[in-house]
CSV table of C-alpha atoms in Angstrom, one decimal:
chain,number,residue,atom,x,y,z
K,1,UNK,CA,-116.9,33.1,-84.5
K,2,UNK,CA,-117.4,36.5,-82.1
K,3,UNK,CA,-117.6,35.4,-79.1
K,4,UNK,CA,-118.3,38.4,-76.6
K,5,UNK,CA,-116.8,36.6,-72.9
K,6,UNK,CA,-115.1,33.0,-72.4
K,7,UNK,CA,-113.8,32.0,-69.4
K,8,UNK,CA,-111.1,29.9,-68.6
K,9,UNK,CA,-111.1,27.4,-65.8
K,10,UNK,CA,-107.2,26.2,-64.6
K,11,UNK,CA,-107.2,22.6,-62.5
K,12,UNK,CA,-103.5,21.9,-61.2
K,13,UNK,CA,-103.4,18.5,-58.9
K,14,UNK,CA,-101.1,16.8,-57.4
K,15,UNK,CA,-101.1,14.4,-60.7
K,16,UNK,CA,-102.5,16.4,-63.4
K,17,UNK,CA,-103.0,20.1,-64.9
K,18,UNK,CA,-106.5,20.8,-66.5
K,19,UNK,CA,-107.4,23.8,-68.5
K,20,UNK,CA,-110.6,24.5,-70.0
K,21,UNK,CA,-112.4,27.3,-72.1
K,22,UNK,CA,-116.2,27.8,-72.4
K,23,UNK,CA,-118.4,30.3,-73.5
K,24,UNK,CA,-122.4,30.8,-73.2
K,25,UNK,CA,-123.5,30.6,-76.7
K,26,UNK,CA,-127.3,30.7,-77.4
K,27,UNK,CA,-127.9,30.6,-73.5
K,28,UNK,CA,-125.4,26.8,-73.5
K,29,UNK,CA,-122.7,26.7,-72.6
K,30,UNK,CA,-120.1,25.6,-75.1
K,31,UNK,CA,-116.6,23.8,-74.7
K,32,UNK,CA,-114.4,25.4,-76.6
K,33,UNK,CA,-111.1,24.2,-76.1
K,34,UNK,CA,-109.0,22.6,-72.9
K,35,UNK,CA,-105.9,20.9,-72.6
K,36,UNK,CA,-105.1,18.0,-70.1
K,37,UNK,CA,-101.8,16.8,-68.8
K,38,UNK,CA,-99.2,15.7,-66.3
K,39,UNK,CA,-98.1,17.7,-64.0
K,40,UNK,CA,-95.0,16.4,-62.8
K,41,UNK,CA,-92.6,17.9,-60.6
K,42,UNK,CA,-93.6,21.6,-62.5
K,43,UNK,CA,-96.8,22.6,-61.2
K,44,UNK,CA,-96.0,26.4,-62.9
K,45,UNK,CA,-95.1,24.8,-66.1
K,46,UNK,CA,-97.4,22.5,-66.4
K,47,UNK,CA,-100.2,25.3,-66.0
K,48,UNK,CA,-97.7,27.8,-68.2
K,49,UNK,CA,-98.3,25.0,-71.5
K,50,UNK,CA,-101.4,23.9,-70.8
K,51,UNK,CA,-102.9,27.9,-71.0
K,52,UNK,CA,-100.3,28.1,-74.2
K,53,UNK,CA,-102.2,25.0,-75.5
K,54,UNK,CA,-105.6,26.2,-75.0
K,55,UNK,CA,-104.6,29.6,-76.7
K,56,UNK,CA,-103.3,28.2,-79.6
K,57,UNK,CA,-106.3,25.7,-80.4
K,58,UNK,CA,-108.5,29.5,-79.8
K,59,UNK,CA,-106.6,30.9,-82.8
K,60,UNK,CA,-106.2,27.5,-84.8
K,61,UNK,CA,-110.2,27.4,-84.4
K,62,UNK,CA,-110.9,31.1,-85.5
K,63,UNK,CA,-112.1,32.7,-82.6
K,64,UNK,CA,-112.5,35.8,-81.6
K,65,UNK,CA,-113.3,36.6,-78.3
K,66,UNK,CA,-113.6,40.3,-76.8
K,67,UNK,CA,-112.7,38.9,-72.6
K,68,UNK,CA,-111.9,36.2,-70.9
K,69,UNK,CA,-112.8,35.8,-66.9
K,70,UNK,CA,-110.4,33.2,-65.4
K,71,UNK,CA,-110.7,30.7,-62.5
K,72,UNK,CA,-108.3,28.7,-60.7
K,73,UNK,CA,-108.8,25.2,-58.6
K,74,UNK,CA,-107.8,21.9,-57.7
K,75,UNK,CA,-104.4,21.5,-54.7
K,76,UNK,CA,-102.1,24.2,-56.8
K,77,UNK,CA,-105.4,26.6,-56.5
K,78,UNK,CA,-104.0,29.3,-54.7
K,79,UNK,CA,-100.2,29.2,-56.2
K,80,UNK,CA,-102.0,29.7,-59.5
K,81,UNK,CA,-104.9,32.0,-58.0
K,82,UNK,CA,-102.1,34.3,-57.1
K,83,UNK,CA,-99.6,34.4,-60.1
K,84,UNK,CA,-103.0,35.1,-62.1
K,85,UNK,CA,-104.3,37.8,-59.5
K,86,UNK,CA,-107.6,36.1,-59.2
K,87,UNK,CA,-109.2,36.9,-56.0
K,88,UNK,CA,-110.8,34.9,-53.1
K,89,UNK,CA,-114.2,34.3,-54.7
K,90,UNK,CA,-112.4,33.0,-58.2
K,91,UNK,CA,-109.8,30.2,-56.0
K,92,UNK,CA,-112.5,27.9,-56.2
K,93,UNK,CA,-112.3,24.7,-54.2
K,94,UNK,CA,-112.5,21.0,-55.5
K,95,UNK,CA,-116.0,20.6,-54.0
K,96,UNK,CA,-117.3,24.1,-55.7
K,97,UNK,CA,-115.6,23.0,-58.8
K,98,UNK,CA,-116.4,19.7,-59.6
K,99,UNK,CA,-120.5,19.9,-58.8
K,100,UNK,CA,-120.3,23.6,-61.2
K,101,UNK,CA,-118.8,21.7,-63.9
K,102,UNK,CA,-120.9,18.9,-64.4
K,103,UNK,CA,-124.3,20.7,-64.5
K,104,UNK,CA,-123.1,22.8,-68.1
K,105,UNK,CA,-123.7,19.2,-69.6
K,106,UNK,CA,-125.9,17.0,-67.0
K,107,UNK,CA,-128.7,20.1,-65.7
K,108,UNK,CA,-130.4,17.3,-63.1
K,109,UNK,CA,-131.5,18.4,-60.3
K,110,UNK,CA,-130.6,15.4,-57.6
K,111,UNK,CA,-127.7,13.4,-58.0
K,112,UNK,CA,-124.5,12.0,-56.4
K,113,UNK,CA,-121.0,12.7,-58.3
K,114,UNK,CA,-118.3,9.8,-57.6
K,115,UNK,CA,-115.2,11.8,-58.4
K,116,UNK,CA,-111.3,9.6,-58.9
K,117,UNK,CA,-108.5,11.9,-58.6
K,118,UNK,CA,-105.1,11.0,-59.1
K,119,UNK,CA,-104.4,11.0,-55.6
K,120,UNK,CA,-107.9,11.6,-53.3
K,121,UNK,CA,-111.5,10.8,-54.4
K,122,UNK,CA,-114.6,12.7,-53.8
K,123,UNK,CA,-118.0,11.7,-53.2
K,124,UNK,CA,-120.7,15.1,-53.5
K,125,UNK,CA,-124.7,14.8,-53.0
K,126,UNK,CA,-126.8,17.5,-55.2
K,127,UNK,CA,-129.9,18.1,-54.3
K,128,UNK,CA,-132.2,21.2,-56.1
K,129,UNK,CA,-129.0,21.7,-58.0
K,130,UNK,CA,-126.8,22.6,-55.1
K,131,UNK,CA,-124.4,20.7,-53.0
K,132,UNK,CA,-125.9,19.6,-49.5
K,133,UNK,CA,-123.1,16.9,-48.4
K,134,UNK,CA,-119.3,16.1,-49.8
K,135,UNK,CA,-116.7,13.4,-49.0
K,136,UNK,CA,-113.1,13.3,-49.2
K,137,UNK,CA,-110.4,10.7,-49.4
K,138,UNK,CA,-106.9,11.9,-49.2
K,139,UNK,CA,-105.5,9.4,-46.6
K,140,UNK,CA,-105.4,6.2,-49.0
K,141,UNK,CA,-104.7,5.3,-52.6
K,142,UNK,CA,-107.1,2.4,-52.7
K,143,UNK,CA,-109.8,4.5,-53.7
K,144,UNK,CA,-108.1,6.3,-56.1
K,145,UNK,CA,-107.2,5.9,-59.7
K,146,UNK,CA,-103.2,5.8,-58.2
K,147,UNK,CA,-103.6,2.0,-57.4
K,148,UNK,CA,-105.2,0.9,-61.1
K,149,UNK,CA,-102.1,3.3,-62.8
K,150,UNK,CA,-99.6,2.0,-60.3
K,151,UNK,CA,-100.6,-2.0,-61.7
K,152,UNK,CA,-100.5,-0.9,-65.0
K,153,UNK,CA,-96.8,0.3,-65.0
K,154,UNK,CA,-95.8,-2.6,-62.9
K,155,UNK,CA,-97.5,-5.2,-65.5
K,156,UNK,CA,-96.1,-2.9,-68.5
K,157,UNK,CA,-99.9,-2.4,-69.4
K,158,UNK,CA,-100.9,1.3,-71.1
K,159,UNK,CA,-103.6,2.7,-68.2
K,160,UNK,CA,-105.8,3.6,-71.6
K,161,UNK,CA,-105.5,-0.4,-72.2
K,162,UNK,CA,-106.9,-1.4,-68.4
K,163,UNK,CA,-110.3,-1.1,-68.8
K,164,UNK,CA,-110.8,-3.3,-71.9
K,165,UNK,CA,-108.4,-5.5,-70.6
K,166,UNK,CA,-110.9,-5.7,-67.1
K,167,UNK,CA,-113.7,-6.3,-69.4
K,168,UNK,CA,-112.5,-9.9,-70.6
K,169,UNK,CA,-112.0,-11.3,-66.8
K,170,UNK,CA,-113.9,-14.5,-66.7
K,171,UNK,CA,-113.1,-15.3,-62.7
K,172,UNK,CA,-111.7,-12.0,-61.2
K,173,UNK,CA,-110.5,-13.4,-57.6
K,174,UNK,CA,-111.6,-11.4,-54.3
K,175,UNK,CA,-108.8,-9.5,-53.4
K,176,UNK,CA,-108.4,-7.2,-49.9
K,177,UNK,CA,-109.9,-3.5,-50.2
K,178,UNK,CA,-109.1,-2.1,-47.0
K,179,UNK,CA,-106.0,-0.6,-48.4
K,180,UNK,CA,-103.9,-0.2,-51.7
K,181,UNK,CA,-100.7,-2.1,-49.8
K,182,UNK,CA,-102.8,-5.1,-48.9
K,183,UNK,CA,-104.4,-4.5,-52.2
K,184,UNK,CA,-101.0,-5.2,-53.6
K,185,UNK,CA,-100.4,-8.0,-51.3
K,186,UNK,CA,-103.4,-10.0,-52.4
K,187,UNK,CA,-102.8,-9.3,-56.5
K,188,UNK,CA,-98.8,-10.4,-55.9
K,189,UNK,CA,-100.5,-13.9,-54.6
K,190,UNK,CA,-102.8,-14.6,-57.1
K,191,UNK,CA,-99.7,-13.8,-59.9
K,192,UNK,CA,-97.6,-16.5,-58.2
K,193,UNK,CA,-100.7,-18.8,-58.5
K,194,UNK,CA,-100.6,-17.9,-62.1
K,195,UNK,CA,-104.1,-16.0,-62.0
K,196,UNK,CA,-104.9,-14.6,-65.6
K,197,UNK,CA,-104.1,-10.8,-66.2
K,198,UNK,CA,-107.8,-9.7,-67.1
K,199,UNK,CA,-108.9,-11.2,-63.8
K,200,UNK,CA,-106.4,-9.3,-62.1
K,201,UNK,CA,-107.5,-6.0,-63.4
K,202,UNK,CA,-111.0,-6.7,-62.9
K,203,UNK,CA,-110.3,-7.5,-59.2
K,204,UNK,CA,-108.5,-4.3,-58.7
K,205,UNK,CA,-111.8,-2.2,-60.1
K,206,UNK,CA,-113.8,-3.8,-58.0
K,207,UNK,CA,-111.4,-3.5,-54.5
K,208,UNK,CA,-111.0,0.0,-55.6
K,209,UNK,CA,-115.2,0.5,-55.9
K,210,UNK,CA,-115.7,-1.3,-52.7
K,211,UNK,CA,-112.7,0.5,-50.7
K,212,UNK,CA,-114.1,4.0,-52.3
K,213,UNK,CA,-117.7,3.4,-50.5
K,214,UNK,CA,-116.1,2.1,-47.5
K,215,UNK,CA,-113.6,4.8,-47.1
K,216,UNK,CA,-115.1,8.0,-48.9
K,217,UNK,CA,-118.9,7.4,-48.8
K,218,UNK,CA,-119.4,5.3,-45.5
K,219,UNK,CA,-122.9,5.3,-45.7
K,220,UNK,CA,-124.3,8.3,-46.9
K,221,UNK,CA,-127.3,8.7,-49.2
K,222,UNK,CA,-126.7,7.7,-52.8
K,223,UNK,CA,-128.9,9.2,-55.2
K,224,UNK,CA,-130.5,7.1,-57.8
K,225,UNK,CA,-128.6,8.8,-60.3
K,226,UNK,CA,-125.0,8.7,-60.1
K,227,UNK,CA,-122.0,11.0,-62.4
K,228,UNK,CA,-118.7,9.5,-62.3
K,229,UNK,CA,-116.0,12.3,-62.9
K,230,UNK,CA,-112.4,12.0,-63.1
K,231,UNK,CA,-110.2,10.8,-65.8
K,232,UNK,CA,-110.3,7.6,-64.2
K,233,UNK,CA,-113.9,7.1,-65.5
K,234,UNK,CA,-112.3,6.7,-69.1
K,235,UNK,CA,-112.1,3.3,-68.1
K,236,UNK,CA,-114.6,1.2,-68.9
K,237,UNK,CA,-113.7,-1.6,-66.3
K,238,UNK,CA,-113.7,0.6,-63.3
K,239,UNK,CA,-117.0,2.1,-64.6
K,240,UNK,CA,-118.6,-1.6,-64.6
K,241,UNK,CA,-117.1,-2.1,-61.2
K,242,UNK,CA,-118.5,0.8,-60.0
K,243,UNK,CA,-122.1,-0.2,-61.6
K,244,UNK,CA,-121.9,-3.8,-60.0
K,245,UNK,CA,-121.0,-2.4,-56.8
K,246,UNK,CA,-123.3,0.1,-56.5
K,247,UNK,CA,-125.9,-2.4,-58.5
K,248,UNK,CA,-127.4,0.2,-60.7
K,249,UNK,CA,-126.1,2.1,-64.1
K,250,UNK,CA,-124.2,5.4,-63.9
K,251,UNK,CA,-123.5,8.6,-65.8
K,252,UNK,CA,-119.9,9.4,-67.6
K,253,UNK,CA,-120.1,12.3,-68.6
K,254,UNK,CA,-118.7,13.5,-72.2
K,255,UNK,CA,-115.6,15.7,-70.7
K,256,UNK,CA,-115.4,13.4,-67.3
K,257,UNK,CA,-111.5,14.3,-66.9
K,258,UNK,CA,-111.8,18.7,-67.1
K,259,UNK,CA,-115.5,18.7,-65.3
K,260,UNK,CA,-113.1,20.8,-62.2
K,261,UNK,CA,-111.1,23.1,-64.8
K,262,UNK,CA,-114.9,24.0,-66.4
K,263,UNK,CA,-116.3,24.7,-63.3
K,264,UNK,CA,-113.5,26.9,-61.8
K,265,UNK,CA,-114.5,28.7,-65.6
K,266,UNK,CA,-117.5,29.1,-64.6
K,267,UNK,CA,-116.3,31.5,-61.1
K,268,UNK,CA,-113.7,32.9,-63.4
K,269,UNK,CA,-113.0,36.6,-63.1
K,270,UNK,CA,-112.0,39.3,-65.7
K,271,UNK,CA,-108.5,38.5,-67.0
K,272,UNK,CA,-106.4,38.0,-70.8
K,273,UNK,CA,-105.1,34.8,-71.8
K,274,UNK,CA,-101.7,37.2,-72.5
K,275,UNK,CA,-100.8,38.4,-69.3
K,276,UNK,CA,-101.7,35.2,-67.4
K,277,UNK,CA,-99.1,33.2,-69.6
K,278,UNK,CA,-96.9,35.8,-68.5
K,279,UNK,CA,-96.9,35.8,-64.8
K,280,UNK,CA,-96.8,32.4,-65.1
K,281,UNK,CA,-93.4,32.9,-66.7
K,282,UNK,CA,-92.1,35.5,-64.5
K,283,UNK,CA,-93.1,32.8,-61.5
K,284,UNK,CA,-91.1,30.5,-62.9
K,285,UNK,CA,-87.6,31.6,-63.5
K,286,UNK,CA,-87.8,32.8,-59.9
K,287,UNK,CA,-86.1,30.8,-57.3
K,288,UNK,CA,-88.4,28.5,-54.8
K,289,UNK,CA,-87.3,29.5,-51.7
K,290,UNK,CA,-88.2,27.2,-48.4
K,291,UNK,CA,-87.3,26.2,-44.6
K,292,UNK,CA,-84.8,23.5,-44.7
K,293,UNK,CA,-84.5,20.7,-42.5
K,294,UNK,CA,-80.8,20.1,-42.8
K,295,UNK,CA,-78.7,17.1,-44.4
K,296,UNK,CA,-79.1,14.1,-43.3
K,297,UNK,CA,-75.4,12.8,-41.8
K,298,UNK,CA,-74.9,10.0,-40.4
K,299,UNK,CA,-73.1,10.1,-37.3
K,300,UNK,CA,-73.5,7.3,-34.5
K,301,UNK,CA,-75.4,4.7,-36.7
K,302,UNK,CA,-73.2,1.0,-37.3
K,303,UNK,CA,-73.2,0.1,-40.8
K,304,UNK,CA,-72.4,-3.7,-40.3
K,305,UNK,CA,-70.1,-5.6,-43.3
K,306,UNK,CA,-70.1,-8.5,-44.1
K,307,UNK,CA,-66.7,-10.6,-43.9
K,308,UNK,CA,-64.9,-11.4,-47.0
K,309,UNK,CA,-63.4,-14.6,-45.5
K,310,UNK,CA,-65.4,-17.2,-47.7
K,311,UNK,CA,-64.2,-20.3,-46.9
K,312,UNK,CA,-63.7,-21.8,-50.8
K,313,UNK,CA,-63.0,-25.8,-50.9
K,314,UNK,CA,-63.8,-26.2,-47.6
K,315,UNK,CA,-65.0,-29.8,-46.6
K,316,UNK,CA,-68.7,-28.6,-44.7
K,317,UNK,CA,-70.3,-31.8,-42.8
K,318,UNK,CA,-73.8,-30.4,-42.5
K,319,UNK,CA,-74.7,-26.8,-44.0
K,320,UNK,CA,-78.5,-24.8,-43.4
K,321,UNK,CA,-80.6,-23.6,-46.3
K,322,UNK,CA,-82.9,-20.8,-45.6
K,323,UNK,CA,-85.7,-19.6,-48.1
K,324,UNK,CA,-87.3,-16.6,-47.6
K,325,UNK,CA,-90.5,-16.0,-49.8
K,326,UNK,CA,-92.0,-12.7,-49.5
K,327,UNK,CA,-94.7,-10.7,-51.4
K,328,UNK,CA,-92.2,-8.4,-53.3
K,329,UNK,CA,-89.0,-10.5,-53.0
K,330,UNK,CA,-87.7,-13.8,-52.7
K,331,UNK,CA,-84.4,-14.5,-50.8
K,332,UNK,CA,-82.4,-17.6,-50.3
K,333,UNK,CA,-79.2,-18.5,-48.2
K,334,UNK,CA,-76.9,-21.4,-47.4
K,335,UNK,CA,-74.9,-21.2,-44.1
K,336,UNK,CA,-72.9,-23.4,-42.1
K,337,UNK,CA,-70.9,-23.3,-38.5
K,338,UNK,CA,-66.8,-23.6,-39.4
């Protein structure tokens, strides 16, 4: 197909890299390719394949497209903002982002967006089709898709797997919400008390619903209709949380894990796919270069060791045995005065 302008929308977080082509094809707009994936500890990389990614699926796919406008958002916004040469009004924030990209394929008028990052969540109020109040939290992963992916790995559990695996709870126990450790804290008990896994998983949907209005909402006006964005609303047990909670249904979007990357599209300015890719190359095969804080030495610190003297075959009249039973780790120890 001839298609006249696209634009490309680049998302880099702290956890994952976004990117998203659209075009406006008989006046809709039209997905017509993105690429999701983790960022890791190459930021510039990860944005360097997932561009590659997007470009190859454009020529797999046939198209032919005359210009591209690009925009750039999410944390890495202004590292990739700059490599690209997108100006101010084209480093589009989270906010901006997330509410543009979710009107191409819900066009309501009033509605709240519940938004699970990786790391923060986001709660945004639209009202006439524009934002009029946002949320942030950034200060705790409770309320955050980090404590459901950080169970999963623990439990050996794929994070695609969680939500069906929330869905069969039968009892899911109430555990603490005020924050992901005591979170944690409260799981770890009910696993020594040899609580079912689906109940677990279900309890951590609904902690991480109820710490998300306590912590990110805190009483704000929630419209009647709600969008949950994110790629945490892929699963299905945190969406039914979310819906008990909030005690009415909500909206998943079809693309709920790119909605930022289309909306930074969307404010995208006149660039080619080409010469992005590479200044995004050139950026990184250059050194990072930053203020150190020195090694750490230590110098007046007492590492204690222990003896070696074990007192093997020793006859011991009366000896004390101390058991230490902790959340994380048991200990146990026998001592006696010789």
């Amino acid at each position: 197909a001839d298609i006249p302008l696209a634009g490309l929308g680049i998302d880099i977080g702290s956890v994952s890299t976004k990117a998203a082509l659209i075009a406006e094809i008989n006046g809709k707009f039209r997905l017509l390719a993105y690429y999701y994936r983790r960022t890791e500890i190459d930021p510039v990389g990860a944005a360097i394949d997932v561009i590659n990614k997007v470009y190859n699926q454009v020529i797999e796919r046939g198209y032919k497209i005359e210009k591209v406008v690009a925009g750039t958002t999410g944390s890495g916004r202004q590292l990739t903002g700059f490599i690209v040469g997108a100006s101010k009004e084209h480093i589009v924030d989270e906010i901006t982002a997330q509410a543009a990209g979710i009107t191409t394929v819900y066009p309501q008028k009033e509605f709240s967006i519940i938004e699970f990052g990786g790391q923060d969540s986001k709660f945004i109020n639209i009202s006439q089709g524009v934002v009029v109040g946002f949320e942030m939290n950034n200060a705790c992963a409770a309320g955050t898709g980090a404590l459901l992916e950080k169970y999963a790995m623990r439990r050996d559990i794929k994070i695609e797997d969680f939500g069906d695996i929330a869905l069969r709870a039968k009892k899911p126990p109430d555990i603490d919400s005020t924050c992901a450790v005591l979170s944690e804290q409260s799981i770890i008990k009910y696993e020594q008390n040899n609580v079912s896994l689906e109940d677990l998983c279900a309890a951590l949907t609904l902690a991480t619903a109820r710490n998300y209005l306590a912590k990110v909402v805190r009483g704000k006006e929630i419209k009647e209709k709600v969008v949950f964005q994110g790629a945490t609303a892929f699963n299905l047990g945190q969406v039914a949380a979310l819906e008990t909670v909030l005690e009415r249904g909500i909206v998943v979007p079809p693309w709920p894990h790119i909605t930022g990357a289309i909306g930074a599209a969307i404010y995208g300015q006149q660039v080619y796919l080409n010469n992005i890719i590479k200044k995004l190359e050139q950026k990184s095969t250059k050194p990072f270069n930053y203020e150190s804080q020195g090694p750490l030495i230590l110098k007046k610190s007492k590492i204690m060791k222990p003896k070696e003297d074990w007192p093997y075959g020793a006859d011991v009249p009366l000896a004390g045995l101390g058991i230490d039973i902790g959340s994380v780790s048991t200990k146990a120890a026998l001592i006696a005065e010789i």
